[in-house]
Coordinates of C-alpha atoms in Angstrom, one line a residue:
P1 CA 28.2 34.8 -16.9
R2 CA 26.8 33.5 -20.2
S3 CA 30.2 32.1 -21.2
L4 CA 30.4 29.9 -18.0
R5 CA 30.9 26.2 -18.7
L6 CA 30.9 23.6 -16.0
Q7 CA 33.8 21.2 -16.2
R8 CA 32.1 18.2 -14.6
D9 CA 28.7 18.4 -12.9
G10 CA 26.2 20.6 -11.2
R11 CA 24.3 20.3 -7.9
L12 CA 20.9 21.9 -7.3
F13 CA 19.5 22.3 -3.8
L14 CA 15.7 22.0 -3.7
G15 CA 14.7 24.0 -0.6
R16 CA 11.1 24.6 -1.9
K17 CA 8.5 26.5 0.1
D18 CA 5.4 25.3 -1.6
A19 CA 3.2 22.3 -0.8
R20 CA 2.3 21.6 -4.4
P21 CA 4.2 19.3 -6.8
L22 CA 6.8 21.0 -9.0
S23 CA 4.6 20.2 -12.0
D24 CA 2.0 22.7 -10.7
R25 CA 3.1 25.8 -12.5
D26 CA 0.5 28.0 -10.8
S27 CA 3.0 28.3 -8.0
A28 CA 5.5 31.0 -8.6
I29 CA 8.0 29.2 -6.4
N30 CA 7.7 26.0 -8.5
A31 CA 7.9 27.9 -11.8
S32 CA 11.1 29.5 -10.7
F33 CA 12.7 26.3 -9.6
V34 CA 11.7 24.5 -12.9
E35 CA 13.3 27.3 -14.9
D36 CA 16.5 26.9 -12.8
L37 CA 16.4 23.2 -13.4
K38 CA 16.1 23.7 -17.2
G39 CA 19.0 26.1 -17.1
W40 CA 21.3 23.8 -15.2
A41 CA 20.3 20.8 -17.3
A42 CA 21.4 22.8 -20.4
I43 CA 24.9 23.5 -19.1
A44 CA 25.8 20.6 -16.7
R45 CA 27.1 17.3 -18.0
T46 CA 25.7 15.5 -14.9
L47 CA 23.1 17.1 -12.6
Y48 CA 22.3 16.1 -9.1
V49 CA 19.5 17.4 -6.8
W50 CA 19.5 17.7 -3.1
D51 CA 15.9 17.5 -1.9
Y52 CA 14.6 18.3 1.6
G53 CA 12.1 15.5 2.1
A54 CA 11.1 16.4 5.7
N55 CA 11.2 19.3 8.1
C56 CA 15.0 19.3 8.7
S57 CA 14.8 22.1 11.2
D58 CA 12.5 20.2 13.6
P59 CA 11.7 16.5 12.8
L60 CA 8.5 16.6 14.8
E61 CA 7.0 19.4 12.8
P62 CA 4.4 18.3 10.2
H63 CA 5.7 18.2 6.6
P64 CA 3.0 17.0 4.2
N65 CA 4.9 16.5 1.0
L66 CA 4.0 12.8 0.4
H67 CA 1.7 13.7 -2.5
T68 CA 4.5 15.5 -4.3
I69 CA 7.2 12.8 -4.2
Q70 CA 6.3 10.9 -7.4
E71 CA 5.7 13.9 -9.6
N72 CA 8.8 15.6 -8.5
I73 CA 11.0 12.6 -9.1
R74 CA 9.5 12.2 -12.5
L75 CA 10.3 15.8 -13.3
F76 CA 13.9 15.3 -12.3
D77 CA 14.0 12.3 -14.6
Q78 CA 12.5 14.4 -17.4
Y79 CA 15.4 16.8 -17.1
L80 CA 18.0 14.0 -17.0
V81 CA 18.9 14.4 -13.4
K82 CA 21.4 11.6 -12.6
G83 CA 21.0 11.4 -8.8
V84 CA 18.8 12.7 -6.1
Y85 CA 19.8 12.9 -2.5
V86 CA 16.8 13.2 -0.2
Q87 CA 17.5 14.6 3.2
L88 CA 15.2 13.3 5.9
A89 CA 15.3 13.7 9.6
D90 CA 18.9 13.2 10.8
K91 CA 18.9 14.7 14.3
P92 CA 18.7 12.9 17.6
G93 CA 15.2 11.6 18.0
A94 CA 14.8 11.1 14.2
E95 CA 13.0 7.8 15.0
W96 CA 10.1 9.9 16.2
A97 CA 10.1 12.2 13.2
E98 CA 6.8 12.8 11.5
L99 CA 5.7 9.7 9.5
N100 CA 9.4 8.8 9.1
A101 CA 8.9 5.2 8.2
L102 CA 6.2 5.9 5.5
R103 CA 8.2 8.8 4.1
S104 CA 11.4 6.7 3.8
Y105 CA 9.5 3.9 2.2
L106 CA 7.9 6.1 -0.4
Y107 CA 11.1 7.9 -1.3
A108 CA 13.0 4.7 -1.6
S109 CA 10.3 3.2 -3.8
M110 CA 10.0 6.2 -6.1
L111 CA 13.7 6.6 -6.5
W112 CA 14.0 2.9 -7.4
D113 CA 11.1 3.1 -9.9
P114 CA 9.2 6.4 -10.4
D115 CA 6.5 4.6 -12.4
L116 CA 5.2 2.6 -9.4
F117 CA 1.8 3.5 -8.1
L118 CA 2.3 5.9 -5.2
D119 CA -1.2 5.8 -3.9
E120 CA -1.2 2.0 -3.9
L121 CA 2.1 1.9 -2.1
T122 CA 0.8 4.4 0.5
E123 CA -2.4 2.5 1.1
R124 CA -0.7 -0.8 1.5
F125 CA 1.9 0.6 3.9
L126 CA -0.7 2.3 6.1
D127 CA -2.8 -0.8 6.3
V128 CA 0.1 -3.1 7.3
Y129 CA 1.9 -0.6 9.6
Y130 CA -1.1 0.9 11.5
G131 CA -3.7 -1.8 11.2
R132 CA -7.2 -0.7 12.1
A133 CA -5.8 2.8 12.8
S134 CA -4.8 3.3 9.2
D135 CA -7.9 5.4 8.2
H136 CA -7.2 7.8 11.1
V137 CA -3.6 8.2 9.9
R138 CA -4.9 8.8 6.4
A139 CA -7.2 11.5 7.7
Y140 CA -4.2 13.1 9.5
I141 CA -2.2 13.1 6.3
A142 CA -5.0 14.7 4.3
L143 CA -5.6 17.3 7.0
C144 CA -1.9 18.4 6.9
A145 CA -1.8 18.5 3.1
E146 CA -5.0 20.6 3.0
K147 CA -3.6 23.1 5.4
A148 CA -0.3 23.4 3.7
V149 CA -1.7 23.8 0.2
A150 CA -4.2 26.4 1.4
A151 CA -1.3 28.4 3.0
E152 CA 0.8 27.9 -0.1
R153 CA 3.8 27.3 2.2
L154 CA 5.9 24.3 3.1
D155 CA 9.3 25.4 4.4
P156 CA 11.6 22.4 5.3
L157 CA 13.8 24.7 7.4
A158 CA 11.3 26.5 9.5
P159 CA 8.4 25.7 11.9
A160 CA 5.2 24.7 10.2
M161 CA 3.2 27.8 11.3
W162 CA 0.4 27.0 8.8
F163 CA -0.4 24.0 11.1
D164 CA -2.1 26.0 13.9
A165 CA -3.4 24.9 17.3
E166 CA -6.8 24.2 15.9
A167 CA -5.5 21.9 13.2
A168 CA -3.3 20.2 15.8
A169 CA -6.3 19.6 18.0
Q170 CA -8.2 18.0 15.2
A171 CA -5.2 15.8 14.5
D172 CA -4.9 14.8 18.1
T173 CA -8.5 13.9 18.3
L174 CA -8.0 11.5 15.3
F175 CA -5.1 9.8 17.1
E176 CA -7.0 9.6 20.3
E177 CA -9.8 7.8 18.4
A178 CA -7.2 5.6 16.7
L179 CA -5.7 4.5 20.1
A180 CA -9.2 3.4 21.3
L181 CA -9.2 0.7 18.5
P182 CA -8.0 -2.9 19.0
L183 CA -4.4 -2.8 17.9
S184 CA -1.3 -4.9 18.3
D185 CA 1.4 -3.7 20.6
D186 CA 3.6 -2.7 17.6
Q187 CA 0.7 -0.9 15.9
R188 CA -0.2 1.0 19.1
R189 CA 3.4 2.1 19.5
R190 CA 3.5 3.4 15.9
V191 CA 0.3 5.3 16.4
I192 CA 1.7 6.9 19.5
V193 CA 4.8 8.0 17.5
A194 CA 2.6 9.3 14.7
R195 CA 0.7 11.4 17.3
L196 CA 3.8 13.2 18.6
P197 CA 3.8 16.0 16.0
A198 CA 0.2 17.0 16.9
L199 CA 1.1 17.1 20.6
W200 CA 4.3 19.0 19.8
V201 CA 2.4 21.7 18.0
L202 CA -0.2 21.9 20.7
A203 CA 2.5 22.4 23.3
G204 CA 4.5 25.0 21.3
R205 CA 2.1 27.3 19.5
P206 CA 1.5 30.6 21.3
E207 CA -2.2 30.5 20.6
S208 CA -2.6 27.0 22.0
D209 CA -4.3 26.4 25.3
V210 CA -1.6 23.9 26.1
A211 CA 1.2 26.4 25.9
A212 CA -0.6 28.6 28.5
Q213 CA -1.1 25.8 31.1
A214 CA 0.8 25.7 34.4
I215 CA 3.7 23.3 34.4
P216 CA 3.0 20.2 36.5
E217 CA 5.6 17.9 38.0
A218 CA 6.9 15.0 36.0
P219 CA 4.5 12.0 36.3
E220 CA 5.2 8.8 38.1
E221 CA 3.3 6.5 35.7
S222 CA 4.9 4.8 32.7
A223 CA 5.7 6.8 29.7
A224 CA 3.6 4.5 27.4
D225 CA 0.6 5.1 29.6
I226 CA 1.1 8.9 29.5
L227 CA 1.4 9.0 25.7
L228 CA -1.6 6.8 25.3
N229 CA -3.8 9.0 27.5
I230 CA -2.2 12.4 27.3
A231 CA -4.8 15.2 26.7
P232 CA -4.3 18.5 24.9
A233 CA -4.5 20.3 28.2
D234 CA -1.2 18.7 29.4
A235 CA 1.7 21.1 29.6
L236 CA 4.9 21.0 27.6
S237 CA 7.0 19.8 30.5
R238 CA 4.8 16.8 31.0
Y239 CA 4.9 15.9 27.4
A240 CA 8.7 16.3 27.3
A241 CA 9.0 14.1 30.4
A242 CA 6.8 11.5 28.8
L243 CA 8.8 11.5 25.6
A244 CA 12.0 11.0 27.5
L245 CA 10.6 8.1 29.6
Y246 CA 9.2 6.5 26.5
G247 CA 12.6 6.7 24.8
E248 CA 14.2 5.0 27.8
E249 CA 11.6 2.2 27.7
M250 CA 12.1 1.6 24.0
R251 CA 15.9 1.4 24.4
A252 CA 15.5 -1.0 27.3
T253 CA 13.2 -3.1 25.1
R254 CA 15.7 -3.3 22.4
R255 CA 18.4 -4.4 24.8
D256 CA 16.4 -7.3 26.2
P257 CA 17.2 -10.6 24.5

């Protein structure tokens, strides 16, 4: 009703389904959301935004929204949004969520100061976190963003079907090359985790050769060895067994004094 007046505050849920920043008005989805934001800003004393910053349906699914973070937060500031809650991966296994460390770092930085240089922060983080493999991770990020923008779809509550088996195979090749580089143990472990979404997609997409493979028995070798050497032809059960073993090894490492 036009006579409606909010007594205290308003909350706006940002469940966008477009891979472009909100400032890109060529997107009908973005244009609609910005109009809603304007309307709420006009009637709410205090306005909060709940933003889905990752794929909250499945943390391992690719979710290339990193290039939108700064522009979106600046837009919220423009319309006097007082608080932004960013929902990232919060399910069991969230430590393996796609680019979770980088995503958390960029959101925290931009919420603290939206005038920081996003590209500079990203470059510095990748160089320190992944070492010599940073260029391969950059290429993966660019590949995901290109696919999502072309599909004009980025749903935080559904599988990333725009990221098909062919794209996942390209991504997996990048990580395979990255793991052949001289890396520290920590950097190698981080690249293994960054590779998981590509393997997950390869194992789960109907058109993937991986999904059609016969299911072998669980391997005897260490989980770290499996994840370092796993090939796209490995079946889903082997990948799941490797992931479980890797988790046990990581927990045991944390318990060691």
